[in-house]
mmCIF file of C-alpha atoms in Angstrom:
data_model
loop_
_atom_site.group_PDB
_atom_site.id
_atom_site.type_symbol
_atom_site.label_atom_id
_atom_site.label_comp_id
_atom_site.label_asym_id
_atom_site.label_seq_id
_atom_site.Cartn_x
_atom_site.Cartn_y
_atom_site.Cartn_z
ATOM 1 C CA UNK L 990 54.870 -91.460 -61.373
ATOM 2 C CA UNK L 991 53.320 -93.065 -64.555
ATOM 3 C CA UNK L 992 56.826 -91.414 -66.167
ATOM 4 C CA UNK L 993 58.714 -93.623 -65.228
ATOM 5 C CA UNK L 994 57.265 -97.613 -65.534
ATOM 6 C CA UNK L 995 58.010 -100.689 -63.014
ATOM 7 C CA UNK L 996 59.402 -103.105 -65.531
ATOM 8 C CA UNK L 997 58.301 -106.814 -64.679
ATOM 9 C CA UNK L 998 59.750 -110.387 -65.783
ATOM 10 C CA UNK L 999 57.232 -111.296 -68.309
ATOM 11 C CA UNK L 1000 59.743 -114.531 -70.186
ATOM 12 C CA UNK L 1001 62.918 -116.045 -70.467
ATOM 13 C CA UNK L 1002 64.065 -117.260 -73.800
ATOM 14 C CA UNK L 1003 67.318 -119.411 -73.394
ATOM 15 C CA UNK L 1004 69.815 -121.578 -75.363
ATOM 16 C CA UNK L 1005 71.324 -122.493 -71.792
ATOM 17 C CA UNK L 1006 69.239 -124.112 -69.612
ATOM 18 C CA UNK L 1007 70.906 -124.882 -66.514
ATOM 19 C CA UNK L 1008 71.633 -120.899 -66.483
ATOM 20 C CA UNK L 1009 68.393 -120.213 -65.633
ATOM 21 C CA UNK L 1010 65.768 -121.722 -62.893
ATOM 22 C CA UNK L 1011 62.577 -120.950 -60.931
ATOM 23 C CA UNK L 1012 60.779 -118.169 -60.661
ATOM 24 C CA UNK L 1013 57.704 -116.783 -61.726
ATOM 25 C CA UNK L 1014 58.209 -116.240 -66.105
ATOM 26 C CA UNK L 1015 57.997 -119.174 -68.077
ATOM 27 C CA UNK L 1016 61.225 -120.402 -69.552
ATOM 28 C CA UNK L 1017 61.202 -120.871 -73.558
ATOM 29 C CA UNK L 1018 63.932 -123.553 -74.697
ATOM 30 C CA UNK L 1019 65.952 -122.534 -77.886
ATOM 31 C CA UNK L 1020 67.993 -124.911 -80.043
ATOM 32 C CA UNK L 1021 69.903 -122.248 -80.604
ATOM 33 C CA UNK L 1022 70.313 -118.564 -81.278
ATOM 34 C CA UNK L 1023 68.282 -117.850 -84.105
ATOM 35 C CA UNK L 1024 65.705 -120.066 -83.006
ATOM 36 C CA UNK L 1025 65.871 -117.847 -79.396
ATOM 37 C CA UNK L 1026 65.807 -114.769 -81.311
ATOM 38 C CA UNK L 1027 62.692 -115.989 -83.697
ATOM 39 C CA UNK L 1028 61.123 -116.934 -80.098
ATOM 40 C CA UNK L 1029 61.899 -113.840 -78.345
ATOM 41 C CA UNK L 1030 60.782 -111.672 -81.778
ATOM 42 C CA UNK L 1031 57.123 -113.729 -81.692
ATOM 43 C CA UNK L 1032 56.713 -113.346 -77.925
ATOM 44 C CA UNK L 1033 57.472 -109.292 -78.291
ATOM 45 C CA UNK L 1034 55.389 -108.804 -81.219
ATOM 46 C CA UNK L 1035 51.880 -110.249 -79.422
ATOM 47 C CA UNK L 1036 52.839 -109.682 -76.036
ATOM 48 C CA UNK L 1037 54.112 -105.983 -76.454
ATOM 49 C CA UNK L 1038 57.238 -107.013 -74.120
ATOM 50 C CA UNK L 1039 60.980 -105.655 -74.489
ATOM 51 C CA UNK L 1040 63.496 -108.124 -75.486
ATOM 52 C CA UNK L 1041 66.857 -107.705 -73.491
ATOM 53 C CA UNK L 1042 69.958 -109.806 -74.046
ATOM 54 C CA UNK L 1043 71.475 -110.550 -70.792
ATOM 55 C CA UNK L 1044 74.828 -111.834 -72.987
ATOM 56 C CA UNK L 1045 75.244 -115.076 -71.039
ATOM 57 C CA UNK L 1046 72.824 -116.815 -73.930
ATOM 58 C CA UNK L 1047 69.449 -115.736 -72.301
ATOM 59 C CA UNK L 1048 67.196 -113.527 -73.670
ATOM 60 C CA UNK L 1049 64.693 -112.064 -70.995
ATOM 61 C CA UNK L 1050 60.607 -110.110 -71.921
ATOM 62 C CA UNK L 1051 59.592 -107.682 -69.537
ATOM 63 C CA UNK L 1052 56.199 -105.991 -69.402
ATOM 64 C CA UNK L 1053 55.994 -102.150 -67.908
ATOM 65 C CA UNK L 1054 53.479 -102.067 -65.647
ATOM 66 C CA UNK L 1055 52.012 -98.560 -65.288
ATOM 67 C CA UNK L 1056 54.084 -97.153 -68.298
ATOM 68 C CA UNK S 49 20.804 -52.345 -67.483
ATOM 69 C CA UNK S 50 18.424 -50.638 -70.118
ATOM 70 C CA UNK S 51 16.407 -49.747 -67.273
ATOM 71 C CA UNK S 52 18.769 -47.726 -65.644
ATOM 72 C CA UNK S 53 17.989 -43.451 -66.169
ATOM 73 C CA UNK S 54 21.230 -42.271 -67.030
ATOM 74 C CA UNK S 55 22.632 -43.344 -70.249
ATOM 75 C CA UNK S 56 25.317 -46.112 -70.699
ATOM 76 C CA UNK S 57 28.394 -45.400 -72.089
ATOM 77 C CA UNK S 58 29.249 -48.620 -74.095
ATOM 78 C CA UNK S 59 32.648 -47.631 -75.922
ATOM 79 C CA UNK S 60 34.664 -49.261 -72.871
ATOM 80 C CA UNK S 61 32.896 -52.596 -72.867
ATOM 81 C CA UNK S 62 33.198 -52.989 -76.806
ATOM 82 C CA UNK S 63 36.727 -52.051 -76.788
ATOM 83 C CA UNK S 64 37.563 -53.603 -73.441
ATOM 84 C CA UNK S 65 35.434 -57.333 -75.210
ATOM 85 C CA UNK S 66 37.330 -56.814 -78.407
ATOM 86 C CA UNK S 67 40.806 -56.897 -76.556
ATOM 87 C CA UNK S 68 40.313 -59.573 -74.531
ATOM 88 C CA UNK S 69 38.674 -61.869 -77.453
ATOM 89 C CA UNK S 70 41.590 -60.887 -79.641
ATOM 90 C CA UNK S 71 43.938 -61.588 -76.514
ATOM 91 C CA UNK S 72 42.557 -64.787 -76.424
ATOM 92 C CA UNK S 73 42.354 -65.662 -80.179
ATOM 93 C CA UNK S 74 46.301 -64.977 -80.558
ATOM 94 C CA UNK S 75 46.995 -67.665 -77.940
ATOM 95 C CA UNK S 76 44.766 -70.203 -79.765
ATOM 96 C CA UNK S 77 46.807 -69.944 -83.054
ATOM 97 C CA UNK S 78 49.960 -69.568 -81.533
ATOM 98 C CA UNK S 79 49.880 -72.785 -79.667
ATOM 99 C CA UNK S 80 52.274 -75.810 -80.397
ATOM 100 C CA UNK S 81 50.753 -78.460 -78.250
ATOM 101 C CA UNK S 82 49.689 -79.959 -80.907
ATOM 102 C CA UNK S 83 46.119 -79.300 -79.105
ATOM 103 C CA UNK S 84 43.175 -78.289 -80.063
ATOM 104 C CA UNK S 85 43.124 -80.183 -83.401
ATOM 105 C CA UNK S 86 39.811 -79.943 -84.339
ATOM 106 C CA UNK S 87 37.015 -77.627 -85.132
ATOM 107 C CA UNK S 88 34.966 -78.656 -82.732
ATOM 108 C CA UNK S 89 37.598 -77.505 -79.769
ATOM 109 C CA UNK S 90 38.479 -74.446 -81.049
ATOM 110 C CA UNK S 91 34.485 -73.679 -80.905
ATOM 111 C CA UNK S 92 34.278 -74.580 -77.194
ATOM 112 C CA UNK S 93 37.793 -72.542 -76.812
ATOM 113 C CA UNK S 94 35.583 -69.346 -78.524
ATOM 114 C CA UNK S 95 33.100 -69.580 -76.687
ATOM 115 C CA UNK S 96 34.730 -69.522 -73.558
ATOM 116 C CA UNK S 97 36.498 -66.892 -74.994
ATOM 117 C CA UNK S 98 33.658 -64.480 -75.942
ATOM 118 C CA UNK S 99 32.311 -65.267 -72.098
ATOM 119 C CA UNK S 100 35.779 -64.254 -70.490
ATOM 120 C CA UNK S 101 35.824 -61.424 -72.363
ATOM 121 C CA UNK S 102 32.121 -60.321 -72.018
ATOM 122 C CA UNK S 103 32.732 -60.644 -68.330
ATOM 123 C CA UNK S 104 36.123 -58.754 -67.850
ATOM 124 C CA UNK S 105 34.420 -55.751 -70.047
ATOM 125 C CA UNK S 106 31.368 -55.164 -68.428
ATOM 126 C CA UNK S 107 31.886 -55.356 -65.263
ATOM 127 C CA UNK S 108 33.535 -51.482 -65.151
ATOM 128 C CA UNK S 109 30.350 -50.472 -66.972
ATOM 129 C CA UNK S 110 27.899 -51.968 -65.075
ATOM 130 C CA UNK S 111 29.631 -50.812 -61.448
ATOM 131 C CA UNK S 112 29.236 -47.020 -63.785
ATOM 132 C CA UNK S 113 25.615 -47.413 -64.429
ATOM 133 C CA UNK S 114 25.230 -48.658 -60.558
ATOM 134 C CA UNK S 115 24.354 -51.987 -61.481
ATOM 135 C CA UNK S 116 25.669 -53.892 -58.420
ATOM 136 C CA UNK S 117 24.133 -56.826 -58.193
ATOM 137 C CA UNK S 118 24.960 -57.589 -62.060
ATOM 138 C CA UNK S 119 28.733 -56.881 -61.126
ATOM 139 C CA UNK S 120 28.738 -58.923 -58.590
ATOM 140 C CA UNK S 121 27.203 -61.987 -60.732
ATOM 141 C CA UNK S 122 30.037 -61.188 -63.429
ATOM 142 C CA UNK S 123 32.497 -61.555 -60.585
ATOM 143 C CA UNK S 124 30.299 -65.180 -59.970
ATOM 144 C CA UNK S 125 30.603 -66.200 -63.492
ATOM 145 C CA UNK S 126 34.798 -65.743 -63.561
ATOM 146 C CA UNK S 127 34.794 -68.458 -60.969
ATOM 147 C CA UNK S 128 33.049 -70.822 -63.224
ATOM 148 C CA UNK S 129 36.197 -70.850 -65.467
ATOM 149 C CA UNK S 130 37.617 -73.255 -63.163
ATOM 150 C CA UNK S 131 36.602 -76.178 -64.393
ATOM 151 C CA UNK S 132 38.248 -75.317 -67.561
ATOM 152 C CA UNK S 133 41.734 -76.634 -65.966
ATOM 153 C CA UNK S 134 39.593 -79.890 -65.306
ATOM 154 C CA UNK S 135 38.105 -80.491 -68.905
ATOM 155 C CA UNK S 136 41.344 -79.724 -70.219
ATOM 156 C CA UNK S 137 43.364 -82.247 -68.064
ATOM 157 C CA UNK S 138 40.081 -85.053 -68.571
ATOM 158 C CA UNK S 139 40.399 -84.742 -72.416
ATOM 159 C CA UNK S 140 43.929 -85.308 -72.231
ATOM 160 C CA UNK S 141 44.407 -87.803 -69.969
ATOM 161 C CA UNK S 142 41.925 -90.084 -72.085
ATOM 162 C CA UNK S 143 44.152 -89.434 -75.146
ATOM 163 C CA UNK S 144 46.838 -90.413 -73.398
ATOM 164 C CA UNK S 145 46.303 -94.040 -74.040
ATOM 165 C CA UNK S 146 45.544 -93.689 -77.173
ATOM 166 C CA UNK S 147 48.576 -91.885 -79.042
ATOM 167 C CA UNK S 148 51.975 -94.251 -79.183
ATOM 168 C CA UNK S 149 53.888 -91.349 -77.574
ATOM 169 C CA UNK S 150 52.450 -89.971 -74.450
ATOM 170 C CA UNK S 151 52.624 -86.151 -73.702
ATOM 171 C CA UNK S 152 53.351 -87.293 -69.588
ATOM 172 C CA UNK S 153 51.563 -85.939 -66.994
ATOM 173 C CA UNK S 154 53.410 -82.987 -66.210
ATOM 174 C CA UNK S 155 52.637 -81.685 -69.889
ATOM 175 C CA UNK S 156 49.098 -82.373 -69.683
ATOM 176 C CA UNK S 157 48.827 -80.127 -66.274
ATOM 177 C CA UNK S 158 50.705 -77.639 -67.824
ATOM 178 C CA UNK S 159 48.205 -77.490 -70.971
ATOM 179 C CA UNK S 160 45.345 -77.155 -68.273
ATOM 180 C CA UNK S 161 46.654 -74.696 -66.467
ATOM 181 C CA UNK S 162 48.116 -72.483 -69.305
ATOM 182 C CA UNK S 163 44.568 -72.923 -70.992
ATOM 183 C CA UNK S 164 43.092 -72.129 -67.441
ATOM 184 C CA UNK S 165 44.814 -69.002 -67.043
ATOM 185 C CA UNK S 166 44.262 -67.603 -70.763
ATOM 186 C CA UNK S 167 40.909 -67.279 -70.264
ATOM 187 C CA UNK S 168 41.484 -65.055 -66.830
ATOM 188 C CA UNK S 169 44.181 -63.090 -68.544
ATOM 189 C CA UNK S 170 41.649 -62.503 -71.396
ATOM 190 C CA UNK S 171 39.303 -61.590 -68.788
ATOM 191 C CA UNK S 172 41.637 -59.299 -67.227
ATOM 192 C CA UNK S 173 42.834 -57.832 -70.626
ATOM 193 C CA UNK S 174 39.016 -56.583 -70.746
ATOM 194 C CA UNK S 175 38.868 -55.010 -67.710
ATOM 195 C CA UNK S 176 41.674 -52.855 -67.723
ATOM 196 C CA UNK S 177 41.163 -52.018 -71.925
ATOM 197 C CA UNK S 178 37.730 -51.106 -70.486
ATOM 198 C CA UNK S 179 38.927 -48.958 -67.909
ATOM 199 C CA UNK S 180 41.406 -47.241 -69.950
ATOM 200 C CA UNK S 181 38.830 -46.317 -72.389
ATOM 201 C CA UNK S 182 36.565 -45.016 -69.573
ATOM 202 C CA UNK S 183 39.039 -42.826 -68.545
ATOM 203 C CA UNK S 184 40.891 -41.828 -71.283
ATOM 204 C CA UNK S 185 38.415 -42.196 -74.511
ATOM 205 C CA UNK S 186 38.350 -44.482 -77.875
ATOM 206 C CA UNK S 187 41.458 -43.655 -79.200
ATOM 207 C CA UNK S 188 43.500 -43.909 -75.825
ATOM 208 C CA UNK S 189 41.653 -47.280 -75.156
ATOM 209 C CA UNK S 190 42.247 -48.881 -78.348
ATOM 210 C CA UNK S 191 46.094 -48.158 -78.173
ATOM 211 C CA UNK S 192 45.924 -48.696 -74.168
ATOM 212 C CA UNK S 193 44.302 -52.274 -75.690
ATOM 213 C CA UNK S 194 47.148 -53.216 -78.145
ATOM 214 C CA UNK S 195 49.984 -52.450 -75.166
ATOM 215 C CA UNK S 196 47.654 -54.945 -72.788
ATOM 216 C CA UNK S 197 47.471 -57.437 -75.304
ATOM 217 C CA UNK S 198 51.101 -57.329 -76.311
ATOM 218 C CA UNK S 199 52.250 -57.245 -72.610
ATOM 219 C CA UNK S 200 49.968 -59.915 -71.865
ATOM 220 C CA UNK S 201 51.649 -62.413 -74.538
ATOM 221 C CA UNK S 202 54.918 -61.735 -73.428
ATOM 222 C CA UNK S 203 53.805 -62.619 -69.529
ATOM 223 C CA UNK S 204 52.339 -65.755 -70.882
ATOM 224 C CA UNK S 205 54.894 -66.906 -73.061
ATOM 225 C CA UNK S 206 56.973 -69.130 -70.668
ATOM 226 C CA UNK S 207 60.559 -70.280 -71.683
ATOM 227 C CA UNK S 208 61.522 -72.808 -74.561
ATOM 228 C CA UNK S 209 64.078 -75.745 -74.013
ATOM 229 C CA UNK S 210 66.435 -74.166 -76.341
ATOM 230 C CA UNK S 211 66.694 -71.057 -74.308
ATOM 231 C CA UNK S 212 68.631 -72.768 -71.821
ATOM 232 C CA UNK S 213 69.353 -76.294 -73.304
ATOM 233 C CA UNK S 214 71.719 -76.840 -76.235
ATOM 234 C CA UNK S 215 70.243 -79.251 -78.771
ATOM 235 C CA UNK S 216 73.161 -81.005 -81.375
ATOM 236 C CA UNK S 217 73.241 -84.118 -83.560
ATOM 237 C CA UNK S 218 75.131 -87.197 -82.214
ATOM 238 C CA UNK S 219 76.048 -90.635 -83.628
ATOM 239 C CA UNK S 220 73.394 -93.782 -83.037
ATOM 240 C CA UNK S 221 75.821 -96.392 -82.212
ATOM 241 C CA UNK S 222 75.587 -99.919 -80.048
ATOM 242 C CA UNK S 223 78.333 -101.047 -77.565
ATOM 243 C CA UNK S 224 78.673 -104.400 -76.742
ATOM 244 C CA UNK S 225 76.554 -105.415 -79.497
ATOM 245 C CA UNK S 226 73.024 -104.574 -77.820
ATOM 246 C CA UNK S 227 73.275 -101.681 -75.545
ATOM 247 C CA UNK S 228 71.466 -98.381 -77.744
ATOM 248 C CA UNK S 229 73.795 -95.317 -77.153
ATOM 249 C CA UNK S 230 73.431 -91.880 -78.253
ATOM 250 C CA UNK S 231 76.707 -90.141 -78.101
ATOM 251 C CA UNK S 232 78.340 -90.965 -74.853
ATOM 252 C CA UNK S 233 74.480 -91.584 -73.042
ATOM 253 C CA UNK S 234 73.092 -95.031 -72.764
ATOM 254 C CA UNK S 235 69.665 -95.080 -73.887
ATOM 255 C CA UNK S 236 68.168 -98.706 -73.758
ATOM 256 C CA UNK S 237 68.933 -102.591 -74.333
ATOM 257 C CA UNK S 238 68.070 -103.560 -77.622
ATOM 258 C CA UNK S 239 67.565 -107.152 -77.410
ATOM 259 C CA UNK S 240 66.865 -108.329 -81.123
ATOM 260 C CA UNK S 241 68.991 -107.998 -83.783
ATOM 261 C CA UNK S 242 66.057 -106.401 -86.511
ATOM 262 C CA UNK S 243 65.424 -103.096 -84.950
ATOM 263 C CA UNK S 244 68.999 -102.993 -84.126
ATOM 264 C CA UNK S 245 70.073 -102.757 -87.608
ATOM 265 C CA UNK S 246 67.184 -100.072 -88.068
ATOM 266 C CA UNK S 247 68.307 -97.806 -85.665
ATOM 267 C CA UNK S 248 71.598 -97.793 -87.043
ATOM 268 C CA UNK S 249 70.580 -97.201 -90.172
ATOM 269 C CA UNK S 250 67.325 -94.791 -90.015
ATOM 270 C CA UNK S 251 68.028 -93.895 -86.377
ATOM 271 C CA UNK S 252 68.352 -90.275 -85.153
ATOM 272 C CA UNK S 253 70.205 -89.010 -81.779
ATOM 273 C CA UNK S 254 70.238 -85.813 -80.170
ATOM 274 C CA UNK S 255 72.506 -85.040 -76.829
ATOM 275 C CA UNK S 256 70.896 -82.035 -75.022
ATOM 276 C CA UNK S 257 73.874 -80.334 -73.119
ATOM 277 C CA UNK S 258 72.227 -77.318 -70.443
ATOM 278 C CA UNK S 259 73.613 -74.272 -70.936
ATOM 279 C CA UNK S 260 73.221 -73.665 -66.980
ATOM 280 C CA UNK S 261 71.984 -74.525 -63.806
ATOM 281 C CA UNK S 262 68.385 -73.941 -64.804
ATOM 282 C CA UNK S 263 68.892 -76.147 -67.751
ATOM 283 C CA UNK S 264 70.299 -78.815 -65.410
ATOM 284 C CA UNK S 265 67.436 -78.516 -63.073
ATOM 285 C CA UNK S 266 64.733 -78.954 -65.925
ATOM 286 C CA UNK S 267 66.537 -81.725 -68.118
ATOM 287 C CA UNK S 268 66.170 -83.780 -64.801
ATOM 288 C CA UNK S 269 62.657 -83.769 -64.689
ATOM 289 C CA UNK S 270 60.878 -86.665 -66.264
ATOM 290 C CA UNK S 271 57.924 -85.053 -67.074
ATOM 291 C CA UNK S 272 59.989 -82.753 -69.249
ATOM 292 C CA UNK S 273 62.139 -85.241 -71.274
ATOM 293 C CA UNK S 274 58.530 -87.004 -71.797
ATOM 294 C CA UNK S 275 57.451 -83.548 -73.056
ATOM 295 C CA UNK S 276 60.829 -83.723 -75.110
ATOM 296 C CA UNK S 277 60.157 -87.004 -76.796
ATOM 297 C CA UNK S 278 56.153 -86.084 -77.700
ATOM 298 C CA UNK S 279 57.305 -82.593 -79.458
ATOM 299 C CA UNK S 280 60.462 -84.875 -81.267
ATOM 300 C CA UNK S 281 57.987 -87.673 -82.240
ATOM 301 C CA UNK S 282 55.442 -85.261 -83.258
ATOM 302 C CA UNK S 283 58.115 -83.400 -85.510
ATOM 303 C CA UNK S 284 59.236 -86.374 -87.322
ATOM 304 C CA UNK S 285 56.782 -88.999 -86.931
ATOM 305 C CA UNK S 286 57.860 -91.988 -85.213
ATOM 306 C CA UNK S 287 58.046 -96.070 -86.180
ATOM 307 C CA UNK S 288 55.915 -97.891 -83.854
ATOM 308 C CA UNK S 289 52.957 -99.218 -82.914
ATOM 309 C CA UNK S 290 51.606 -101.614 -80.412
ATOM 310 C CA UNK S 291 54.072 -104.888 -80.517
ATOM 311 C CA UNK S 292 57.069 -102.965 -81.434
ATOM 312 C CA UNK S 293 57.852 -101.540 -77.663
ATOM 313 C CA UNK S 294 61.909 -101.456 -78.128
ATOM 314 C CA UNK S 295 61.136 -98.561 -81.285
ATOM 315 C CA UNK S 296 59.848 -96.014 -78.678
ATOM 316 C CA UNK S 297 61.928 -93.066 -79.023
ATOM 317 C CA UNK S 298 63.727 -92.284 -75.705
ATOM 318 C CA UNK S 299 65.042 -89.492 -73.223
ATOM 319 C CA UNK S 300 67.362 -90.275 -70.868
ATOM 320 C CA UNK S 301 69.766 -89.046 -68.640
ATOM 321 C CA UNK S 302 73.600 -89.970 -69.039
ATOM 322 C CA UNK S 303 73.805 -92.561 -66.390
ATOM 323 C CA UNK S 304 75.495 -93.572 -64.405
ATOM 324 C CA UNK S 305 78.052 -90.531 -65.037
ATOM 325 C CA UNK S 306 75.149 -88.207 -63.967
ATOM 326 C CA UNK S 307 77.181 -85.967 -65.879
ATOM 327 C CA UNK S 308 73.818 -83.504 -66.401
ATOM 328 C CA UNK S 309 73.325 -83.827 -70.451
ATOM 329 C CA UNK S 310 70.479 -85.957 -71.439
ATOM 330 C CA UNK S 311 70.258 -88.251 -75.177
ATOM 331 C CA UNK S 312 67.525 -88.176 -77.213
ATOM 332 C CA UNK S 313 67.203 -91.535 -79.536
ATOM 333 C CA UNK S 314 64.250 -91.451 -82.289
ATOM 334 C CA UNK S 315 62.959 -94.136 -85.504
ATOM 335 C CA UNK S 316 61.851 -91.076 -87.100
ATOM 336 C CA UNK S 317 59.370 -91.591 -90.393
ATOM 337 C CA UNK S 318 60.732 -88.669 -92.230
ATOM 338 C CA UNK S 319 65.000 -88.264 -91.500
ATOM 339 C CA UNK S 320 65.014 -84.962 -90.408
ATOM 340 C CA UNK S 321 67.719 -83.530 -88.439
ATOM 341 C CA UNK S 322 67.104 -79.878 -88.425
ATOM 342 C CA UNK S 323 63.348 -80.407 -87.509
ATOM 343 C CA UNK S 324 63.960 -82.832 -85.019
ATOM 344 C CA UNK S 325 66.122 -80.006 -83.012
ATOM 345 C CA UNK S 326 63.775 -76.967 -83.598
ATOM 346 C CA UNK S 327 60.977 -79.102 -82.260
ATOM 347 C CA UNK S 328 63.230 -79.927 -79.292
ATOM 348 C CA UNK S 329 64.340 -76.734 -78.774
ATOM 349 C CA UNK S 330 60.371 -75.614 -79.523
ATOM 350 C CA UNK S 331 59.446 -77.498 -76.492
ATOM 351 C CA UNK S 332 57.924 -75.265 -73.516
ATOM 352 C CA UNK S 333 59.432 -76.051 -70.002
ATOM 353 C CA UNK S 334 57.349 -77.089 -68.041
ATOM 354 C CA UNK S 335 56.102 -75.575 -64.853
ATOM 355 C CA UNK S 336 56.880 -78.402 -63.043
ATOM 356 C CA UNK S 337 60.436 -78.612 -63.812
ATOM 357 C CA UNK S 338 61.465 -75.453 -62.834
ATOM 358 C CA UNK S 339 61.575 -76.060 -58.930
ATOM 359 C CA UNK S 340 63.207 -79.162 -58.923
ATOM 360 C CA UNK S 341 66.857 -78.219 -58.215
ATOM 361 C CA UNK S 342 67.338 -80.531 -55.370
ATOM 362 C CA UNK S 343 66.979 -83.678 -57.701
ATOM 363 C CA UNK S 344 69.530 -82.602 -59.785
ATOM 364 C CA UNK S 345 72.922 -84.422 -58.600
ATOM 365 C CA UNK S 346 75.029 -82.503 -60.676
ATOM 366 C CA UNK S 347 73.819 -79.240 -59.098
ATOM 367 C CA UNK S 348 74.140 -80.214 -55.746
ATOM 368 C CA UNK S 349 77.983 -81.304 -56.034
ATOM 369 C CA UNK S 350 78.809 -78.068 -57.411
ATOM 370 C CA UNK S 351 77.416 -76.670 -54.139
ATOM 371 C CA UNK S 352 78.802 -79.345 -51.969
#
């Protein structure tokens, strides 16, 4: 089903670092949330990747694969 | 045939090719799938056209002037129109990655198929124009040619979204600051605060509420809703392009209520209400869609 895409965990953007750990995205370090956003805005822009806010001060990019 | 000693009697197959190639002709014009757009595939769609209808006409004529074995090569040639389905679907496909808003799969095999089988129902116009002029004369055949061609349009027109779906205007809002709603349906998270001010302020939103169980059944096929959003982004135009992935417009289901109506969220170029809902309403239902009753949630709790 090419409808409907398999989002993946492309980056994380953060102004809290010890909220986040591990895994396979990079991690982007913010000063703080205008900074994150400006981050987050660049990384969408070249890397065609959807911003979402998880509203804990983390920003995540995911890429659809197949979409 | 020229050979043959008794003389040919060519009213049917003239009036028998003229129906189908204005059968045929009638569907080309009349199509909104925004396909064929350009010169050169409306020549390929004539010519196929003139063939079909060549075919479907003479066959009656040359099984009169007992040419068999050129009747049964006709009969050969209608299977070549085949492959038709397969160009079709090839073309599309390839676009696909090329426009910003896809048609979906499901659209694209309903295209092929529709073109597929408007070329056989030209064909099939022919034959029976032709026979109705063999048996009953000119005059007879050409009005026995007009009824085929007008019952043949209203066999192939299949059913629009707006015959079953009801299309109205709702209010682009955001709750909790990033979450995209149309109406009462969540769309998407919006993550960055730019296009978030630009959907509130050029935004458009549509809830589609079925007006039955059919309706339900179709609005829960993805295929469809991507059918939805190509017709609504070809209407309007859309703002995006490669890099801005969080401006694609959107169909969704209202989840997790599963509540059956579906939200329609669009950056349209020109702000257009009343043509974004005929071209939703314009849409065709797919083919696909129809069968898929099971999937629908709604549906089955009614029955539960």
């Amino acid at each position: 089903m090419a409808d409907a895409p398999t989002p993946v965990m492309f980056a994380i953007v953060t102004t809290r670092k010890e909220s986040v750990s591990g895994g396979m995205a990079p991690i982007f370090i913010a000063e703080d949330d205008q900074e994150r956003e400006r981050i987050a805005m660049w990384l969408t822009r070249i890397t065609n990747a959807i911003v979402h806010d998880l509203h804990n001060g983390t920003l995540i990019l995911t890429v659809n694969q197949g979409g | 045939m020229s050979s043959s000693s008794i003389s040919i009697n060519w009213t049917p197959m003239i009036v028998g090719f003229l129906a189908g190639l204005i059968s045929r002709i009638i569907s080309l014009k009349s199509g909104n799938t925004h396909y064929p757009g350009y010169p050169s595939g409306y020549i390929s769609q004539l010519a196929l056209a003139v063939i079909a209808a060549m075919i479907g006409s003479s066959v009656l004529t040359s099984l009169v002037g007992k040419q068999f074995t050129a009747a049964t090569f006709l009969t050969l040639a209608a299977t070549q129109f085949r492959d038709v389905r397969n160009t079709e679907r090839t073309t599309l496909s390839q676009e696909e990655k090329l426009i910003l808003v896809s048609r979906g799969p499901g659209y694209i095999e309903g295209i092929a198929i529709t073109y597929e089988a408007r070329n056989y129902l030209a064909m099939l116009v022919a034959l029976l124009t032709s026979a109705i002029t063999l048996v009953g004369g000119l005059i007879i055949g050409i009005i026995g040619g007009v009824i085929m061609i007008v019952i043949g349009e209203i066999f192939m027109s299949g059913g629009r979204v707006g015959d079953i779906i009801d299309v109205e205007p709702a209010k682009i809002w955001f709750d909790k600051g990033t979450l995209l709603y149309v109406g009462e349906v969540m769309m998407m998270e919006v993550g960055l605060p730019h296009p978030r001010e630009r959907y509130e302020k050029e935004g458009l939103g549509v809830i589609l509420t079925p007006k039955n169980q059919r309706g339900q059944a179709v609005l829960w096929n993805i295929s469809q809703r991507q059918a939805i959003t190509y017709e609504a982004a070809a209407a309007v135009g859309v703002q995006k392009d490669i890099g801005y992935p969080e401006q694609t417009p959107l169909c969704r289901m209202a989840m997790p209520a599963a509540s059956g109506k579906a939200g329609l969220s669009i950056l349209p170029v020109e702000r257009n209400m009343d043509k974004l809902i005929r071209a939703v309403k314009r849409t065709p239902i797919l083919e696909a869609s129809k069968w898929n009753r099971i999937t629908s949630p709604v549906i089955n709790r009614e029955e539960m």
